[in-house]
Short mmCIF file of C-alpha atoms in Angstrom, two decimals:
data_model
loop_
_atom_site.label_atom_id
_atom_site.label_comp_id
_atom_site.label_asym_id
_atom_site.label_seq_id
_atom_site.Cartn_x
_atom_site.Cartn_y
_atom_site.Cartn_z
CA MET A 174 -20.07 7.42 10.84
CA LEU A 175 -19.91 4.20 8.72
CA TYR A 176 -17.13 2.00 9.82
CA LEU A 177 -15.25 0.18 7.04
CA LYS A 178 -14.13 -3.43 7.95
CA ARG A 179 -10.40 -3.68 7.49
CA LYS A 180 -7.76 -6.44 7.43
CA ILE A 181 -5.93 -4.80 10.38
CA ASP A 182 -9.00 -5.53 12.52
CA ILE A 183 -8.31 -9.26 12.19
CA PHE A 184 -4.61 -8.64 12.79
CA LEU A 185 -5.23 -6.56 15.92
CA GLN A 186 -7.49 -9.28 17.38
CA GLN A 187 -4.69 -11.99 16.78
CA TRP A 188 -2.06 -9.53 18.31
CA ARG A 189 -4.29 -9.11 21.47
CA LYS A 190 -4.22 -12.94 22.01
CA GLU A 191 -0.50 -13.36 21.75
CA LYS A 192 1.04 -14.62 25.00
CA ASP A 193 4.13 -12.54 25.04
CA LYS A 194 2.95 -9.70 22.74
CA LEU A 195 5.30 -6.87 21.90
CA PRO A 196 4.39 -3.22 21.57
CA LEU A 197 3.17 -2.60 18.04
CA ILE A 198 3.94 0.10 15.58
CA VAL A 199 1.37 0.72 12.78
CA LYS A 200 2.96 2.39 9.87
CA GLY A 201 1.31 3.96 6.78
CA PRO A 202 0.68 7.15 4.86
CA ARG A 203 -1.75 9.72 6.05
CA GLN A 204 -5.56 9.22 6.16
CA VAL A 205 -5.53 5.45 5.35
CA GLY A 206 -7.46 4.76 8.55
CA LYS A 207 -4.78 3.82 11.21
CA THR A 208 -6.22 5.99 14.09
CA GLU A 209 -9.79 4.95 13.43
CA SER A 210 -9.03 1.23 13.37
CA ILE A 211 -6.87 1.30 16.44
CA VAL A 212 -9.29 3.43 18.58
CA ARG A 213 -12.17 1.19 17.59
CA PHE A 214 -10.13 -1.97 18.51
CA GLY A 215 -9.14 -0.39 21.78
CA ASN A 216 -12.75 0.61 22.74
CA ASN A 217 -14.03 -2.88 21.95
CA ASN A 218 -11.33 -4.75 23.81
CA TYR A 219 -10.10 -2.89 26.72
CA LYS A 220 -11.61 -1.46 29.85
CA SER A 221 -9.40 1.68 29.51
CA VAL A 222 -7.79 3.22 26.48
CA ILE A 223 -5.10 5.87 26.94
CA ASN A 224 -5.02 7.92 23.73
CA ILE A 225 -2.11 10.35 23.36
CA ASN A 226 -1.86 12.32 20.22
CA PHE A 227 1.61 14.11 20.02
CA VAL A 228 0.41 16.64 17.35
CA GLU A 229 -2.78 17.71 19.13
CA GLU A 230 -1.31 17.44 22.67
CA PRO A 231 2.47 18.37 22.53
CA LYS A 232 2.29 18.81 26.33
CA TYR A 233 2.70 14.99 26.68
CA LYS A 234 6.28 15.18 25.19
CA VAL A 235 7.37 15.79 28.87
CA ILE A 236 6.35 12.26 30.00
CA ILE A 237 9.94 10.99 29.43
CA GLU A 238 11.64 13.59 31.54
CA ASP A 239 12.15 11.11 34.36
CA GLY A 240 13.26 8.38 31.99
CA TYR A 241 11.92 5.82 29.72
CA ASN A 242 10.76 3.11 32.17
CA ALA A 243 7.12 2.25 32.06
CA ASP A 244 6.28 3.17 35.63
CA SER A 245 7.72 6.67 35.19
CA ILE A 246 5.91 7.32 31.93
CA VAL A 247 2.56 6.15 33.37
CA LYS A 248 3.08 8.26 36.44
CA ASN A 249 3.76 11.42 34.40
CA ILE A 250 0.75 10.73 32.14
CA SER A 251 -1.53 10.52 35.13
CA ARG A 252 -0.02 13.71 36.55
CA ILE A 253 -0.96 15.61 33.36
CA ASP A 254 -4.40 13.96 33.32
CA PRO A 255 -5.50 12.35 36.50
CA SER A 256 -8.71 11.00 35.00
CA LYS A 257 -6.74 8.43 32.85
CA ARG A 258 -7.11 5.00 34.30
CA PHE A 259 -4.35 2.35 34.19
CA ILE A 260 -5.73 -1.01 34.82
CA GLU A 261 -3.14 -3.89 34.54
CA ASN A 262 -3.72 -6.30 31.63
CA GLU A 263 -6.90 -4.20 30.59
CA THR A 264 -5.43 -1.03 29.35
CA LEU A 265 -4.38 0.01 25.86
CA ILE A 266 -1.79 2.77 25.52
CA PHE A 267 -2.04 4.46 22.26
CA PHE A 268 0.69 6.85 21.22
CA ASP A 269 -0.52 8.52 17.96
CA GLU A 270 1.32 10.76 15.51
CA LEU A 271 4.52 9.16 16.58
CA GLN A 272 6.40 11.11 13.79
CA ALA A 273 5.99 14.11 15.87
CA PHE A 274 7.86 12.45 18.89
CA PRO A 275 9.82 9.47 17.75
CA GLU A 276 11.75 9.63 21.07
CA ILE A 277 8.82 7.75 22.78
CA ALA A 278 9.80 4.58 20.74
CA THR A 279 12.74 4.13 23.17
CA SER A 280 10.11 3.48 25.88
CA LEU A 281 8.78 0.36 23.92
CA LYS A 282 11.53 -1.82 25.27
CA PHE A 283 10.61 -1.07 28.87
CA PHE A 284 6.81 -1.45 28.24
CA ALA A 285 7.66 -4.96 26.70
CA ILE A 286 9.66 -5.95 29.74
CA ASP A 287 7.06 -4.50 32.18
CA GLY A 288 4.19 -6.35 30.55
CA LYS A 289 1.33 -4.69 32.48
CA TYR A 290 -0.09 -2.72 29.55
CA ASP A 291 -0.56 -3.15 25.78
CA VAL A 292 1.09 -0.36 23.73
CA ILE A 293 0.28 0.63 20.16
CA CYS A 294 2.12 3.56 18.22
CA SER A 295 1.03 4.94 15.01
CA GLY A 296 1.75 7.85 12.78
CA SER A 297 2.07 9.13 9.22
CA LEU A 298 5.40 9.39 7.35
CA LEU A 299 7.05 7.10 9.70
CA GLY A 300 9.19 5.80 6.88
CA ILE A 301 11.05 9.18 6.90
CA ASN A 302 12.19 8.73 10.52
CA TYR A 303 12.11 5.03 10.72
CA LYS A 304 15.74 4.36 11.19
CA ARG A 305 15.67 6.60 14.24
CA ILE A 306 12.62 4.78 15.63
CA GLU A 307 14.14 1.32 14.80
CA SER A 308 17.39 1.94 16.63
CA ASN A 309 15.41 3.08 19.69
CA SER A 310 13.32 -0.19 19.92
CA VAL A 311 15.09 -2.91 17.92
CA GLY A 312 13.90 -6.28 19.22
CA TYR A 313 11.08 -5.02 21.37
CA LYS A 314 8.38 -4.05 18.95
CA LYS A 315 6.22 -5.60 16.13
CA ASP A 316 5.42 -3.73 12.80
CA TYR A 317 2.32 -3.62 10.82
CA GLU A 318 1.86 -1.64 7.55
CA LEU A 319 -1.54 -0.24 6.82
CA PHE A 320 -2.44 0.62 3.17
CA SER A 321 -5.50 2.20 1.74
CA LEU A 322 -8.38 -0.26 1.05
CA ASP A 323 -7.51 -3.14 -1.23
CA PHE A 324 -10.15 -4.65 -3.64
CA GLU A 325 -11.15 -7.23 -1.07
CA GLU A 326 -11.76 -4.61 1.55
CA PHE A 327 -13.79 -2.70 -1.09
CA LEU A 328 -15.87 -5.85 -1.63
CA TRP A 329 -16.54 -5.97 2.13
CA ALA A 330 -17.69 -2.33 2.08
CA LYS A 331 -20.14 -3.23 -0.80
CA GLY A 332 -21.57 -6.03 1.36
CA TYR A 333 -19.79 -8.99 -0.02
CA ASP A 334 -18.65 -11.69 2.41
CA ASP A 335 -15.66 -13.97 2.73
CA ALA A 336 -17.50 -16.79 0.80
CA PHE A 337 -17.67 -14.71 -2.22
CA VAL A 338 -13.89 -14.07 -2.19
CA GLU A 339 -13.21 -17.80 -1.51
CA GLU A 340 -15.30 -18.76 -4.58
CA LEU A 341 -13.22 -16.35 -6.68
CA LEU A 342 -10.01 -18.04 -5.39
CA ASP A 343 -11.39 -21.53 -5.83
CA ARG A 344 -12.22 -20.80 -9.45
CA MET A 345 -8.80 -19.41 -10.21
CA VAL A 346 -7.08 -22.57 -8.62
CA LYS A 347 -9.43 -24.84 -10.57
CA GLU A 348 -9.32 -22.75 -13.75
CA LYS A 349 -13.10 -22.52 -13.86
CA PRO A 350 -14.31 -19.38 -15.81
CA LEU A 351 -16.89 -17.18 -14.02
CA ASN A 352 -20.36 -17.04 -15.35
CA LYS A 353 -21.28 -13.74 -17.33
CA ALA A 354 -23.34 -12.15 -14.41
CA VAL A 355 -20.63 -12.49 -11.86
CA LEU A 356 -17.88 -11.39 -14.38
CA GLU A 357 -19.92 -8.22 -15.26
CA THR A 358 -20.72 -7.32 -11.72
CA CYS A 359 -17.05 -7.68 -10.59
CA TYR A 360 -15.91 -5.62 -13.55
CA ASN A 361 -18.25 -2.83 -12.85
CA MET A 362 -17.27 -2.85 -9.16
CA PHE A 363 -13.55 -2.96 -10.08
CA LEU A 364 -13.88 0.07 -12.44
CA ASP A 365 -15.59 1.96 -9.58
CA TYR A 366 -12.72 0.96 -7.23
CA CYS A 367 -10.14 2.07 -10.01
CA ILE A 368 -11.88 5.59 -10.11
CA LEU A 369 -12.21 5.95 -6.33
CA GLY A 370 -9.10 4.27 -5.01
CA GLY A 371 -9.00 2.91 -1.58
CA MET A 372 -8.82 6.02 0.74
CA PRO A 373 -11.33 5.43 3.47
CA ALA A 374 -12.84 8.88 3.33
CA VAL A 375 -13.47 8.48 -0.50
CA VAL A 376 -14.89 4.97 -0.19
CA ARG A 377 -17.04 5.88 2.78
CA SER A 378 -18.60 8.84 0.86
CA TYR A 379 -19.28 6.64 -2.16
CA ILE A 380 -20.94 3.85 -0.01
CA GLU A 381 -23.03 6.17 2.05
CA LYS A 382 -24.30 8.23 -0.91
CA GLY A 383 -24.39 5.47 -3.46
CA THR A 384 -22.89 7.94 -5.99
CA PHE A 385 -19.61 9.50 -6.92
CA GLU A 386 -20.80 12.84 -5.57
CA GLY A 387 -18.06 14.76 -3.80
CA THR A 388 -15.40 11.92 -4.21
CA LEU A 389 -13.19 13.93 -6.55
CA ASP A 390 -13.19 16.82 -4.19
CA ILE A 391 -12.10 14.49 -1.37
CA GLN A 392 -9.28 13.14 -3.59
CA ARG A 393 -8.09 16.48 -4.55
CA GLN A 394 -8.06 17.50 -0.92
CA LEU A 395 -5.84 14.37 -0.09
CA LEU A 396 -3.52 15.42 -2.98
CA SER A 397 -3.11 18.89 -1.45
CA ASP A 398 -2.41 17.41 1.99
CA TYR A 399 0.28 15.24 0.45
CA GLU A 400 1.87 18.35 -1.10
CA GLU A 401 1.56 20.14 2.36
CA ASP A 402 3.45 17.26 3.86
CA ILE A 403 6.16 17.62 1.44
CA ARG A 404 6.51 21.30 2.45
CA LYS A 405 6.21 20.44 6.13
CA TYR A 406 8.32 17.26 6.45
CA ALA A 407 10.91 17.26 3.63
CA THR A 408 13.34 19.13 5.77
CA GLY A 409 16.95 19.49 4.43
CA MET A 410 15.84 18.41 0.86
CA ASP A 411 14.79 20.13 -2.24
CA GLN A 412 10.99 20.35 -1.82
CA THR A 413 10.40 21.73 -5.35
CA ARG A 414 12.22 18.54 -6.75
CA ILE A 415 10.02 16.18 -4.79
CA THR A 416 6.92 18.15 -5.88
CA ASN A 417 8.10 18.05 -9.52
CA ILE A 418 8.47 14.27 -9.38
CA PHE A 419 5.11 13.89 -7.78
CA ASN A 420 3.44 15.97 -10.46
CA GLN A 421 5.25 14.24 -13.31
CA ILE A 422 4.00 10.69 -12.50
CA PRO A 423 0.64 10.78 -14.37
CA ILE A 424 2.39 12.43 -17.39
CA GLN A 425 5.06 9.82 -17.68
CA LEU A 426 2.62 6.88 -16.98
CA ALA A 427 0.55 8.05 -20.01
CA LYS A 428 3.51 7.36 -22.42
CA ASP A 429 3.97 4.09 -24.10
CA ASN A 430 7.40 3.76 -22.51
CA LYS A 431 6.38 4.16 -18.80
CA LYS A 432 9.92 4.08 -17.54
CA PHE A 433 10.31 7.29 -15.42
CA GLN A 434 12.72 9.69 -16.96
CA ILE A 435 14.34 12.27 -14.72
CA SER A 436 15.47 14.29 -17.83
CA LYS A 437 11.73 14.98 -18.49
CA VAL A 438 11.22 16.51 -14.90
CA GLU A 439 13.66 19.32 -15.36
CA LYS A 440 16.13 20.41 -18.03
CA GLY A 441 19.52 18.98 -17.32
CA ALA A 442 18.28 16.98 -14.33
CA ARG A 443 20.42 13.94 -13.31
CA PHE A 444 19.36 10.78 -11.44
CA LYS A 445 21.90 11.41 -8.66
CA ASP A 446 20.23 14.78 -7.87
CA TYR A 447 16.79 13.37 -7.61
CA ARG A 448 17.48 9.85 -6.04
CA GLY A 449 16.82 11.14 -2.47
CA CYS A 450 13.56 12.71 -3.64
CA ILE A 451 12.26 9.57 -5.00
CA GLU A 452 13.17 7.72 -1.80
CA TRP A 453 11.51 10.34 0.23
CA LEU A 454 8.17 9.80 -1.57
CA SER A 455 8.50 6.13 -1.33
CA ASP A 456 9.28 6.16 2.45
CA ALA A 457 6.36 8.55 2.94
CA GLY A 458 4.07 5.87 1.54
CA ILE A 459 2.94 8.01 -1.48
CA ILE A 460 4.56 6.01 -4.43
CA ASN A 461 5.65 2.59 -5.40
CA VAL A 462 8.97 2.24 -7.31
CA CYS A 463 9.14 -0.69 -9.65
CA ASN A 464 12.88 -1.50 -10.45
CA CYS A 465 14.20 -2.87 -13.80
CA LEU A 466 15.79 -6.23 -13.38
CA HIS A 467 19.43 -6.89 -14.68
CA VAL A 468 18.71 -10.52 -15.59
CA LEU A 469 15.71 -12.82 -15.40
CA GLU A 470 16.77 -15.08 -12.48
CA LEU A 471 16.30 -15.56 -8.83
CA PRO A 472 16.94 -14.01 -6.30
CA LEU A 473 15.19 -10.74 -7.13
CA LYS A 474 16.68 -8.54 -4.39
CA GLY A 475 19.90 -6.65 -5.53
CA ASN A 476 19.24 -7.96 -9.17
CA TYR A 477 18.24 -4.54 -10.59
CA ASP A 478 19.44 -1.34 -12.21
CA GLU A 479 18.72 1.52 -9.70
CA THR A 480 18.90 4.00 -12.49
CA LYS A 481 15.94 2.32 -14.51
CA TYR A 482 12.52 2.30 -12.79
CA LYS A 483 8.80 3.01 -13.16
CA ILE A 484 6.95 5.11 -10.52
CA TYR A 485 3.35 4.33 -9.56
CA PHE A 486 0.96 5.90 -7.04
CA ARG A 487 0.37 3.71 -3.98
CA ASP A 488 -3.32 4.55 -4.31
CA THR A 489 -4.68 4.68 -7.89
CA GLY A 490 -7.49 6.92 -7.06
CA LEU A 491 -4.99 9.64 -6.44
CA LEU A 492 -3.63 9.10 -10.05
CA VAL A 493 -7.18 9.39 -11.42
CA ALA A 494 -7.63 12.63 -9.40
CA MET A 495 -4.53 14.08 -11.19
CA LEU A 496 -5.72 13.47 -14.74
CA ASP A 497 -6.88 16.51 -16.92
CA GLU A 498 -10.46 17.60 -16.91
CA GLU A 499 -11.31 16.02 -20.17
CA ALA A 500 -10.01 12.67 -19.14
CA GLN A 501 -11.83 12.84 -15.80
CA GLU A 502 -15.12 13.59 -17.53
CA ASP A 503 -14.69 10.81 -20.06
CA LEU A 504 -13.64 8.37 -17.44
CA ARG A 505 -16.58 9.14 -15.00
CA ALA A 506 -19.29 9.71 -17.66
CA ASN A 507 -18.37 7.06 -20.19
CA LYS A 508 -16.21 4.73 -18.26
CA ASN A 509 -13.69 5.33 -20.99
CA LEU A 510 -9.97 5.10 -19.89
CA GLY A 511 -8.65 6.65 -23.13
CA THR A 512 -5.02 7.57 -23.23
CA TYR A 513 -4.59 6.43 -19.61
CA LYS A 514 -5.85 2.92 -20.00
CA GLY A 515 -2.57 1.18 -19.76
CA ALA A 516 -1.33 3.52 -16.99
CA LEU A 517 -4.37 2.97 -14.94
CA TYR A 518 -4.36 -0.86 -15.17
CA GLU A 519 -0.67 -1.04 -14.60
CA ASN A 520 -0.86 1.26 -11.53
CA ILE A 521 -3.83 -0.75 -9.99
CA VAL A 522 -1.86 -4.08 -10.58
CA GLY A 523 1.19 -2.58 -9.13
CA GLU A 524 -0.74 -1.22 -6.17
CA ALA A 525 -2.37 -4.57 -5.54
CA LEU A 526 0.97 -6.45 -5.64
CA SER A 527 2.47 -3.89 -3.21
CA LYS A 528 -0.43 -4.52 -0.90
CA CYS A 529 0.21 -8.22 -1.04
CA ASN A 530 3.81 -7.26 0.28
CA TYR A 531 5.51 -7.99 -3.11
CA ASP A 532 8.42 -5.67 -4.18
CA LEU A 533 7.84 -4.50 -7.60
CA TYR A 534 10.13 -5.40 -10.65
CA TYR A 535 9.95 -5.24 -14.45
CA TYR A 536 12.15 -6.19 -17.20
CA LYS A 537 13.11 -4.47 -20.56
CA LYS A 538 15.66 -6.11 -22.73
CA GLU A 539 18.08 -3.80 -24.45
CA ASN A 540 17.64 -3.36 -28.22
CA SER A 541 14.61 -5.66 -28.21
CA THR A 542 10.84 -5.52 -27.85
CA LEU A 543 10.92 -8.12 -25.11
CA GLU A 544 9.44 -6.38 -21.99
CA GLU A 545 7.33 -7.65 -19.08
CA ASP A 546 5.32 -5.46 -16.56
CA PHE A 547 5.99 -7.22 -13.27
CA PHE A 548 7.62 -10.21 -11.66
CA VAL A 549 6.84 -12.16 -8.50
CA ARG A 550 8.45 -15.21 -7.11
CA THR A 551 7.32 -18.54 -5.49
CA LYS A 552 9.61 -20.70 -3.49
CA ASP A 553 11.42 -22.00 -6.67
CA ALA A 554 10.03 -20.11 -9.61
CA LEU A 555 10.24 -16.60 -11.12
CA VAL A 556 6.72 -15.57 -12.37
CA PRO A 557 6.31 -12.94 -15.01
CA VAL A 558 2.94 -10.94 -14.63
CA GLU A 559 1.58 -9.17 -17.65
CA VAL A 560 -1.04 -6.46 -17.65
CA LYS A 561 -3.05 -6.12 -20.89
CA ALA A 562 -5.54 -3.53 -21.80
CA THR A 563 -7.35 -6.22 -23.94
CA ASN A 564 -7.20 -9.93 -23.96
CA GLY A 565 -4.78 -10.05 -26.82
CA ARG A 566 -1.65 -11.97 -27.65
CA SER A 567 1.17 -12.10 -25.23
CA LYS A 568 4.34 -12.25 -27.29
CA SER A 569 6.76 -11.32 -24.61
CA LEU A 570 5.29 -13.70 -21.88
CA ARG A 571 5.22 -16.56 -24.34
CA SER A 572 8.85 -15.86 -25.26
CA LEU A 573 9.87 -15.96 -21.54
CA ILE A 574 8.13 -19.17 -20.96
CA GLU A 575 9.32 -21.01 -24.03
CA ASN A 576 13.00 -19.84 -24.03
CA GLU A 577 15.13 -22.36 -22.21
CA LYS A 578 17.49 -19.58 -21.27
CA TYR A 579 15.21 -18.49 -18.56
CA GLN A 580 15.32 -21.56 -16.36
CA ASP A 581 13.60 -20.00 -13.36
CA ILE A 582 10.48 -19.17 -15.37
CA LYS A 583 8.01 -22.10 -15.69
CA PHE A 584 4.77 -20.34 -16.27
CA GLY A 585 3.28 -16.88 -16.61
CA ILE A 586 0.27 -14.82 -15.27
CA LYS A 587 -1.83 -12.49 -17.48
CA PHE A 588 -4.31 -9.98 -16.01
CA CYS A 589 -6.68 -8.62 -18.65
CA ASN A 590 -10.21 -7.62 -19.53
CA GLY A 591 -11.23 -11.32 -19.85
CA ASN A 592 -12.20 -14.43 -17.88
CA ILE A 593 -10.24 -17.03 -16.02
CA GLY A 594 -8.48 -19.39 -18.41
CA TYR A 595 -5.30 -21.32 -19.19
CA SER A 596 -3.21 -21.91 -22.40
CA ASN A 597 0.29 -22.87 -23.14
CA GLY A 598 1.75 -22.07 -19.70
CA ILE A 599 -0.16 -18.76 -19.29
CA TYR A 600 -2.80 -18.37 -16.67
CA THR A 601 -5.26 -15.70 -17.46
CA PHE A 602 -7.31 -13.85 -14.94
CA PRO A 603 -9.56 -10.64 -14.83
CA TYR A 604 -7.99 -7.57 -13.41
CA PHE A 605 -10.09 -7.72 -10.37
CA CYS A 606 -8.48 -11.07 -9.27
CA VAL A 607 -4.98 -9.56 -8.71
CA PHE A 608 -5.52 -9.09 -5.00
CA LEU A 609 -5.67 -12.91 -4.76
CA LEU A 610 -2.48 -13.61 -6.58
CA LYS A 611 -0.40 -14.41 -3.46
CA GLU A 612 -3.01 -16.85 -2.18
CA TYR A 613 -3.42 -18.37 -5.61
CA LEU A 614 0.32 -19.06 -5.89
CA LYS A 615 0.25 -20.67 -2.36
CA ASN A 616 -2.48 -22.89 -3.32
CA LYS A 617 -1.00 -23.63 -6.80
#
């Protein structure tokens, strides 16, 4: 099976070399490639890999019956399966599907102190139980969050190397437009990526076949799996409300006003009744919540109205898979984004910012047309980020930069269907460059 190179591969190699490495917990939604990447890393770097899946092999839940110390757990694992080999400093113990047995997280402290074996835990929907896991292992673990493929990883899958990405970044920093051939090639690949999203199974099928054949079926199966997760794991909550929100996202993103309105989900619905449902979907790694800022100043955390927000899918391919049949056909056959053009580009930019570990914020001034899609920050500046369906005028962005009232705003970024450029405090980039924004701002 084709292996897709991932950024976690580089992280795991660095983790392996750390002198006093802590046990690692890899978080992320289902089917983003956690198990595949970890098993491949283990097989390539250790003489022995002890792979325990608590969903497929619940019998291993008894390994803590003699306590949480490393020696007792190792002894109990070997009692259940004597063929497993524990070689000091050459063994990776991989506890998979941690959400099915979060109690094992208590042992991480003892494995960290023992130091004879490397330990990685992984699982889907860990955000749901994470307070429980955190309290069991605080100070004795390291976290890594894995997302579906970003556009850089998609470029790797298409055969492009780091030099190509470095050239894109260099041109952004130096404000040098791309030549027509590169611009057109990147746009075509980016549109394919928008349609596919970054789920490994979808991208792998596309790379292996060279066509979109079967990719929609895979995406729809993933959506069914997510709905099954809601029924299975949303215990003690209103599963119908969570599903209603999930299904409302494409409908509300298609509107000019993309602010998510609970009142549209169900007649008489109130924010306080649905707040926990939105948090559940976010913690499960299915959606990104973009909060509306109170005022345009630093710091951003805590400076937002929790009752005003937009909701985006964490993988744009899943948004595309939920579009109606006519929109699907038009998008795939004619590359026409139609009604969903603004929604698709906003979602893909929000997704990319989230994958750069930015929290998402927007701004809408009351009783005014002043509105901005996203905001990020540098060490000392608030940076508005605008997403334009065309390379048209940016009235709101220009107002924010020129108004002395907004002292933290010194320049703005615009992503659009255009080339690299700069004018009057606005740096313009093609959509496909958004994955480089964090590196760009560091270099700038």
